[in-house]
Amino acid sequence: MMKAIIFDLDGVIVSTDHYHYRAWKDIADREGVPFDENRNVLLRGVSREKSLEILLELAPRPYLAEEKAKLAEEKNGIYRRLLQELTPDDILPGVLKWIEHAKEKGLRTAIGSSSKNTDFILERIGLSETFDTVVTGADVTRSKPAPDIFLLAAERLGVEPGDCWVVEDAPAGIEAAKSAGMKTIGVGEYVKDVAPDRWSLTLGEAEL
Ligand code: B16
Ligand code: MG
């Protein structure tokens, strides 16, 4: 029997994914690296550092470790400034009702996000107290597509991985959930082709 549901944050609960894109695009343009929405899909769900590695694959020159650390920090500064615009109105349509529905069904709830800005985002959108536990990229050394974030969420909830649903919008997140031995609900166009157990365009429309 399913006992818990772990929600990804960016792209599932709130659409901060376009802020990530705008911040990375600023860095890419400045560094002369080709970058567009199609390439941005590869960055969804993966850590900041790994995102930068992927972005720089098309760079015209190699980068030193110190330069990379500086670029990642700059990207985060731009992203954090954009996050100031975030309010509870930015929670995606139907999401609050859907979380309530999951709770009424007796499921324990968690956030499982790669983002080290998770606490700040939850605060901005007024959901800091909504979930039984919150696991982020700051709690693990291996981010998605490794299963660690989701396994830690299950451990904290006291449930077996096989009794957990994971809701994800990113291919890296679906891969992480599958490696954790969990069942997946894919939302959005980017995960249609990576075979989640269930799929819908938005969380509000997903069947539970
Ligand atoms: P940060 P999720 C992920 O969040 C984003 O999808 C991904 O684009 C981002 O690089 C990652 O968080 C790290 O974010 O720079 O804020 O630590 O989708 O796992 O909720
Ligand atoms: Mg996501």
GROMACS .gro file of C-alpha atoms and ligand atoms in nm:
model
  229
    1MET     CA    1   0.000   0.000   0.000
    2MET     CA    2   0.126   0.350  -0.084
    3LYS     CA    3   0.205   0.548   0.232
    4ALA     CA    4   0.380   0.865   0.124
    5ILE     CA    5   0.419   1.113  -0.155
    6ILE     CA    6   0.736   1.312  -0.222
    7PHE     CA    7   0.701   1.629  -0.426
    8ASP     CA    8   0.973   1.785  -0.633
    9LEU     CA    9   0.963   2.164  -0.590
   10ASP     CA   10   1.079   2.355  -0.899
   11GLY     CA   11   0.842   2.284  -1.187
   12VAL     CA   12   0.592   2.086  -0.977
   13ILE     CA   13   0.479   2.309  -0.688
   14VAL     CA   14   0.601   2.638  -0.825
   15SER     CA   15   0.738   2.749  -1.157
   16THR     CA   16   1.081   2.871  -1.050
   17ASP     CA   17   1.224   2.681  -1.348
   18HIS     CA   18   1.192   2.990  -1.569
   19TYR     CA   19   1.390   3.196  -1.314
   20HIS     CA   20   1.667   2.933  -1.327
   21TYR     CA   21   1.659   2.966  -1.704
   22ARG     CA   22   1.680   3.345  -1.699
   23ALA     CA   23   1.974   3.337  -1.456
   24TRP     CA   24   2.168   3.072  -1.654
   25LYS     CA   25   2.093   3.255  -1.981
   26ASP     CA   26   2.250   3.574  -1.837
   27ILE     CA   27   2.568   3.382  -1.751
   28ALA     CA   28   2.575   3.197  -2.087
   29ASP     CA   29   2.530   3.517  -2.292
   30ARG     CA   30   2.803   3.691  -2.100
   31GLU     CA   31   3.044   3.399  -2.149
   32GLY     CA   32   2.953   3.353  -2.517
   33VAL     CA   33   2.808   3.005  -2.463
   34PRO     CA   34   2.513   2.894  -2.682
   35PHE     CA   35   2.214   2.828  -2.456
   36ASP     CA   36   1.841   2.801  -2.520
   37GLU     CA   37   1.524   2.642  -2.374
   38ASN     CA   38   1.608   2.305  -2.532
   39ARG     CA   39   1.947   2.291  -2.362
   40ASN     CA   40   1.789   2.414  -2.040
   41VAL     CA   41   1.588   2.089  -2.017
   42LEU     CA   42   1.917   1.909  -1.940
   43LEU     CA   43   1.963   2.131  -1.634
   44ARG     CA   44   1.623   2.057  -1.483
   45GLY     CA   45   1.644   1.883  -1.147
   46VAL     CA   46   2.024   1.854  -1.140
   47SER     CA   47   2.247   2.045  -0.896
   48ARG     CA   48   2.378   2.395  -0.954
   49GLU     CA   49   2.736   2.269  -1.004
   50LYS     CA   50   2.632   1.995  -1.247
   51SER     CA   51   2.411   2.245  -1.432
   52LEU     CA   52   2.714   2.468  -1.486
   53GLU     CA   53   2.920   2.170  -1.611
   54ILE     CA   54   2.648   2.094  -1.868
   55LEU     CA   55   2.621   2.460  -1.971
   56LEU     CA   56   2.999   2.491  -2.018
   57GLU     CA   57   3.015   2.180  -2.240
   58LEU     CA   58   2.954   2.421  -2.530
   59ALA     CA   59   3.190   2.693  -2.406
   60PRO     CA   60   3.458   2.819  -2.644
   61ARG     CA   61   3.731   2.771  -2.381
   62PRO     CA   62   3.805   2.558  -2.072
   63TYR     CA   63   3.733   2.698  -1.723
   64LEU     CA   64   3.936   2.670  -1.400
   65ALA     CA   65   3.768   2.536  -1.086
   66GLU     CA   66   3.780   2.882  -0.922
   67GLU     CA   67   3.613   3.041  -1.226
   68LYS     CA   68   3.339   2.779  -1.215
   69ALA     CA   69   3.279   2.838  -0.845
   70LYS     CA   70   3.249   3.212  -0.914
   71LEU     CA   71   3.006   3.161  -1.204
   72ALA     CA   72   2.786   2.927  -0.995
   73GLU     CA   73   2.778   3.185  -0.717
   74GLU     CA   74   2.692   3.464  -0.962
   75LYS     CA   75   2.413   3.258  -1.113
   76ASN     CA   76   2.272   3.199  -0.767
   77GLY     CA   77   2.284   3.574  -0.693
   78ILE     CA   78   2.082   3.650  -1.008
   79TYR     CA   79   1.840   3.365  -0.928
   80ARG     CA   80   1.792   3.481  -0.567
   81ARG     CA   81   1.714   3.834  -0.687
   82LEU     CA   82   1.451   3.695  -0.923
   83LEU     CA   83   1.306   3.485  -0.640
   84GLN     CA   84   1.222   3.807  -0.454
   85GLU     CA   85   0.932   3.837  -0.701
   86LEU     CA   86   0.783   3.507  -0.580
   87THR     CA   87   0.455   3.513  -0.383
   88PRO     CA   88   0.192   3.251  -0.285
   89ASP     CA   89   0.013   3.344  -0.611
   90ASP     CA   90   0.294   3.165  -0.796
   91ILE     CA   91   0.194   2.822  -0.663
   92LEU     CA   92   0.090   2.632  -0.976
   93PRO     CA   93  -0.285   2.590  -1.044
   94GLY     CA   94  -0.462   2.312  -0.853
   95VAL     CA   95  -0.154   2.224  -0.645
   96LEU     CA   96  -0.284   2.320  -0.298
   97LYS     CA   97  -0.608   2.128  -0.347
   98TRP     CA   98  -0.411   1.829  -0.473
   99ILE     CA   99  -0.181   1.824  -0.168
  100GLU     CA  100  -0.486   1.835   0.059
  101HIS     CA  101  -0.638   1.545  -0.137
  102ALA     CA  102  -0.318   1.340  -0.084
  103LYS     CA  103  -0.329   1.413   0.289
  104GLU     CA  104  -0.698   1.314   0.309
  105LYS     CA  105  -0.601   0.982   0.154
  106GLY     CA  106  -0.370   0.930   0.452
  107LEU     CA  107  -0.043   0.983   0.267
  108ARG     CA  108   0.251   1.139   0.447
  109THR     CA  109   0.408   1.423   0.249
  110ALA     CA  110   0.758   1.546   0.174
  111ILE     CA  111   0.948   1.783  -0.050
  112GLY     CA  112   1.246   1.629  -0.231
  113SER     CA  113   1.429   1.904  -0.417
  114SER     CA  114   1.784   1.944  -0.550
  115SER     CA  115   1.762   2.314  -0.471
  116LYS     CA  116   1.966   2.460  -0.188
  117ASN     CA  117   1.720   2.752  -0.202
  118THR     CA  118   1.426   2.528  -0.106
  119ASP     CA  119   1.366   2.677   0.241
  120PHE     CA  120   1.368   3.029   0.101
  121ILE     CA  121   1.124   2.936  -0.178
  122LEU     CA  122   0.884   2.756   0.059
  123GLU     CA  123   0.890   3.059   0.285
  124ARG     CA  124   0.816   3.297  -0.005
  125ILE     CA  125   0.515   3.093  -0.118
  126GLY     CA  126   0.388   3.029   0.235
  127LEU     CA  127   0.436   2.649   0.241
  128SER     CA  128   0.709   2.614   0.507
  129GLU     CA  129   0.477   2.423   0.743
  130THR     CA  130   0.284   2.221   0.484
  131PHE     CA  131   0.498   1.906   0.448
  132ASP     CA  132   0.595   1.639   0.703
  133THR     CA  133   0.958   1.672   0.599
  134VAL     CA  134   1.169   1.873   0.355
  135VAL     CA  135   1.482   1.721   0.198
  136THR     CA  136   1.705   1.936  -0.023
  137GLY     CA  137   2.033   1.932  -0.211
  138ALA     CA  138   2.193   2.069   0.106
  139ASP     CA  139   2.117   1.741   0.290
  140VAL     CA  140   2.299   1.504   0.054
  141THR     CA  141   2.627   1.489  -0.135
  142ARG     CA  142   2.482   1.325  -0.445
  143SER     CA  143   2.194   1.517  -0.603
  144LYS     CA  144   1.942   1.390  -0.862
  145PRO     CA  145   1.966   1.173  -1.076
  146ALA     CA  146   2.112   0.983  -0.774
  147PRO     CA  147   1.832   0.846  -0.552
  148ASP     CA  148   1.972   0.994  -0.226
  149ILE     CA  149   1.728   1.288  -0.181
  150PHE     CA  150   1.423   1.062  -0.218
  151LEU     CA  151   1.570   0.780  -0.004
  152LEU     CA  152   1.642   1.027   0.277
  153ALA     CA  153   1.285   1.160   0.254
  154ALA     CA  154   1.146   0.805   0.288
  155GLU     CA  155   1.377   0.735   0.582
  156ARG     CA  156   1.268   1.054   0.761
  157LEU     CA  157   0.902   0.967   0.700
  158GLY     CA  158   0.962   0.613   0.831
  159VAL     CA  159   0.827   0.443   0.517
  160GLU     CA  160   0.972   0.192   0.269
  161PRO     CA  161   1.085   0.337  -0.067
  162GLY     CA  162   0.847   0.099  -0.247
  163ASP     CA  163   0.552   0.263  -0.064
  164CYS     CA  164   0.633   0.611  -0.195
  165TRP     CA  165   0.507   0.810  -0.488
  166VAL     CA  166   0.737   1.073  -0.634
  167VAL     CA  167   0.599   1.366  -0.836
  168GLU     CA  168   0.857   1.505  -1.081
  169ASP     CA  169   0.884   1.734  -1.384
  170ALA     CA  170   1.246   1.653  -1.479
  171PRO     CA  171   1.402   1.348  -1.648
  172ALA     CA  172   1.682   1.352  -1.383
  173GLY     CA  173   1.414   1.341  -1.110
  174ILE     CA  174   1.223   1.049  -1.264
  175GLU     CA  175   1.555   0.861  -1.296
  176ALA     CA  176   1.635   0.936  -0.929
  177ALA     CA  177   1.292   0.812  -0.814
  178LYS     CA  178   1.316   0.494  -1.021
  179SER     CA  179   1.665   0.421  -0.882
  180ALA     CA  180   1.517   0.465  -0.534
  181GLY     CA  181   1.257   0.197  -0.616
  182MET     CA  182   0.967   0.442  -0.594
  183LYS     CA  183   0.659   0.488  -0.811
  184THR     CA  184   0.653   0.798  -1.030
  185ILE     CA  185   0.398   1.057  -1.133
  186GLY     CA  186   0.544   1.264  -1.416
  187VAL     CA  187   0.409   1.613  -1.475
  188GLY     CA  188   0.473   1.826  -1.780
  189GLU     CA  189   0.602   1.780  -2.130
  190TYR     CA  190   0.967   1.710  -2.040
  191VAL     CA  191   0.897   1.375  -1.873
  192LYS     CA  192   0.638   1.237  -2.110
  193ASP     CA  193   0.897   1.020  -2.285
  194VAL     CA  194   1.087   0.885  -1.983
  195ALA     CA  195   0.811   0.640  -1.885
  196PRO     CA  196   0.678   0.756  -1.547
  197ASP     CA  197   0.416   0.519  -1.396
  198ARG     CA  198   0.159   0.795  -1.443
  199TRP     CA  199   0.171   1.117  -1.640
  200SER     CA  200  -0.028   1.438  -1.672
  201LEU     CA  201   0.039   1.787  -1.800
  202THR     CA  202  -0.001   1.952  -1.457
  203LEU     CA  203  -0.013   1.825  -1.099
  204GLY     CA  204  -0.369   1.955  -1.063
  205GLU     CA  205  -0.480   1.708  -1.333
  206ALA     CA  206  -0.283   1.407  -1.201
  207GLU     CA  207  -0.468   1.098  -1.084
  208LEU     CA  208  -0.390   0.967  -0.735
  209B16     P1  209   1.979   2.564  -0.659
  209B16     P2  210   1.408   2.064  -0.811
  209B16     C1  211   1.630   2.190  -0.896
  209B16     O1  212   1.516   2.187  -0.818
  209B16     C2  213   1.608   2.265  -1.026
  209B16     O2  214   1.514   2.197  -1.108
  209B16     C3  215   1.740   2.273  -1.103
  209B16     O3  216   1.721   2.343  -1.223
  209B16     C4  217   1.843   2.343  -1.014
  209B16     O4  218   1.970   2.347  -1.078
  209B16     C5  219   1.856   2.267  -0.882
  209B16     O5  220   1.729   2.260  -0.819
  209B16     C6  221   1.954   2.333  -0.787
  209B16     O6  222   1.902   2.456  -0.747
  209B16     O7  223   2.077   2.632  -0.749
  209B16     O8  224   1.867   2.653  -0.611
  209B16     O9  225   2.047   2.490  -0.545
  209B16    O10  226   1.348   2.057  -0.948
  209B16    O11  227   1.487   1.942  -0.769
  209B16    O12  228   1.310   2.114  -0.707
  210MG      MG  229   1.180   2.005  -1.085
   0.00000   0.00000   0.00000
